[in-house]
Amino acid sequence: MYALIYDDHSLDESQKKVISVHGNRKESDKALVQRQIHLGKRVWECNTRIVWTDKAVAADDVLDTGEFVTWRSDEAIPEGELNSDSD
């Protein structure tokens, strides 16, 4: 399942709070846009990201970093996501 998680990119924090859960990436993308609108912030300012997990979770649950990945294993990764923005 796809989930929006709160992620402030703190490397010492291994647990991430689940904000919402979705059945597919399209639904989670829409939820992320709605969160941006609600918060009045750009996506990188929301400290929110979409992840895939095999674990059954609900909003307000906590995921350890080893329990989720950015892309589902059989999911097509967009070209722009394959390479780092840095040199």
Short mmCIF file of N, CA and C in Angstrom, two decimals, residues 2-37:
data_model
loop_
_atom_site.label_atom_id
_atom_site.label_comp_id
_atom_site.label_asym_id
_atom_site.label_seq_id
_atom_site.Cartn_x
_atom_site.Cartn_y
_atom_site.Cartn_z
N TYR A 2 0.34 2.30 -0.54
CA TYR A 2 1.05 3.57 -0.57
C TYR A 2 0.67 4.39 0.65
N ALA A 3 1.62 5.14 1.16
CA ALA A 3 1.35 5.96 2.33
C ALA A 3 2.07 7.30 2.18
N LEU A 4 1.45 8.34 2.71
CA LEU A 4 2.15 9.60 2.90
C LEU A 4 2.74 9.54 4.29
N ILE A 5 4.01 9.83 4.39
CA ILE A 5 4.66 9.84 5.70
C ILE A 5 5.25 11.21 5.98
N TYR A 6 5.35 11.55 7.25
CA TYR A 6 6.04 12.76 7.66
C TYR A 6 7.52 12.43 7.70
N ASP A 7 8.32 13.16 6.92
CA ASP A 7 9.75 12.89 6.84
C ASP A 7 10.51 14.20 6.77
N ASP A 8 11.11 14.58 7.89
CA ASP A 8 11.88 15.83 7.91
C ASP A 8 13.34 15.60 7.53
N HIS A 9 13.66 14.43 7.02
CA HIS A 9 14.98 14.05 6.53
C HIS A 9 16.04 14.05 7.63
N SER A 10 15.60 13.87 8.85
CA SER A 10 16.53 13.76 9.98
C SER A 10 17.10 12.34 9.98
N LEU A 11 18.40 12.22 9.78
CA LEU A 11 19.03 10.90 9.67
C LEU A 11 19.03 10.13 10.98
N ASP A 12 18.91 10.82 12.10
CA ASP A 12 18.91 10.12 13.38
C ASP A 12 17.52 9.64 13.80
N GLU A 13 16.51 9.97 13.02
CA GLU A 13 15.13 9.55 13.31
C GLU A 13 14.75 8.40 12.37
N SER A 14 14.64 7.19 12.92
CA SER A 14 14.38 6.02 12.08
C SER A 14 12.90 5.67 11.98
N GLN A 15 12.05 6.39 12.70
CA GLN A 15 10.62 6.12 12.65
C GLN A 15 9.90 7.29 12.00
N LYS A 16 8.96 6.96 11.11
CA LYS A 16 8.23 7.98 10.35
C LYS A 16 6.74 7.80 10.58
N LYS A 17 6.05 8.88 10.91
CA LYS A 17 4.62 8.85 11.16
C LYS A 17 3.85 8.79 9.84
N VAL A 18 2.86 7.90 9.79
CA VAL A 18 2.00 7.77 8.62
C VAL A 18 0.93 8.85 8.69
N ILE A 19 0.82 9.64 7.62
CA ILE A 19 -0.18 10.70 7.55
C ILE A 19 -1.48 10.17 6.95
N SER A 20 -1.35 9.40 5.86
CA SER A 20 -2.53 8.82 5.21
C SER A 20 -2.11 7.60 4.40
N VAL A 21 -3.08 6.76 4.07
CA VAL A 21 -2.84 5.51 3.34
C VAL A 21 -3.69 5.51 2.08
N HIS A 22 -3.13 4.96 0.97
CA HIS A 22 -3.81 5.01 -0.33
C HIS A 22 -3.59 3.72 -1.10
N GLY A 23 -4.54 3.40 -1.96
CA GLY A 23 -4.50 2.16 -2.72
C GLY A 23 -3.58 2.16 -3.92
N ASN A 24 -3.26 3.36 -4.44
CA ASN A 24 -2.36 3.43 -5.59
C ASN A 24 -1.61 4.75 -5.58
N ARG A 25 -0.61 4.86 -6.43
CA ARG A 25 0.24 6.06 -6.45
C ARG A 25 -0.54 7.29 -6.88
N LYS A 26 -1.48 7.13 -7.81
CA LYS A 26 -2.27 8.26 -8.28
C LYS A 26 -3.06 8.89 -7.12
N GLU A 27 -3.67 8.05 -6.30
CA GLU A 27 -4.41 8.55 -5.12
C GLU A 27 -3.46 9.25 -4.14
N SER A 28 -2.29 8.67 -3.95
CA SER A 28 -1.34 9.27 -3.02
C SER A 28 -0.79 10.60 -3.56
N ASP A 29 -0.60 10.69 -4.88
CA ASP A 29 -0.18 11.96 -5.49
C ASP A 29 -1.23 13.04 -5.25
N LYS A 30 -2.50 12.69 -5.42
CA LYS A 30 -3.58 13.65 -5.18
C LYS A 30 -3.60 14.09 -3.71
N ALA A 31 -3.40 13.15 -2.81
CA ALA A 31 -3.39 13.47 -1.38
C ALA A 31 -2.22 14.40 -1.05
N LEU A 32 -1.07 14.19 -1.69
CA LEU A 32 0.08 15.05 -1.45
C LEU A 32 -0.21 16.47 -1.94
N VAL A 33 -0.84 16.60 -3.09
CA VAL A 33 -1.22 17.93 -3.59
C VAL A 33 -2.19 18.60 -2.62
N GLN A 34 -3.18 17.84 -2.13
CA GLN A 34 -4.14 18.40 -1.18
C GLN A 34 -3.44 18.84 0.11
N ARG A 35 -2.44 18.09 0.53
CA ARG A 35 -1.69 18.47 1.74
C ARG A 35 -0.93 19.76 1.50
N GLN A 36 -0.32 19.90 0.33
CA GLN A 36 0.37 21.15 -0.01
C GLN A 36 -0.59 22.33 0.06
N ILE A 37 -1.76 22.17 -0.53
CA ILE A 37 -2.76 23.24 -0.55
C ILE A 37 -3.18 23.57 0.88
#
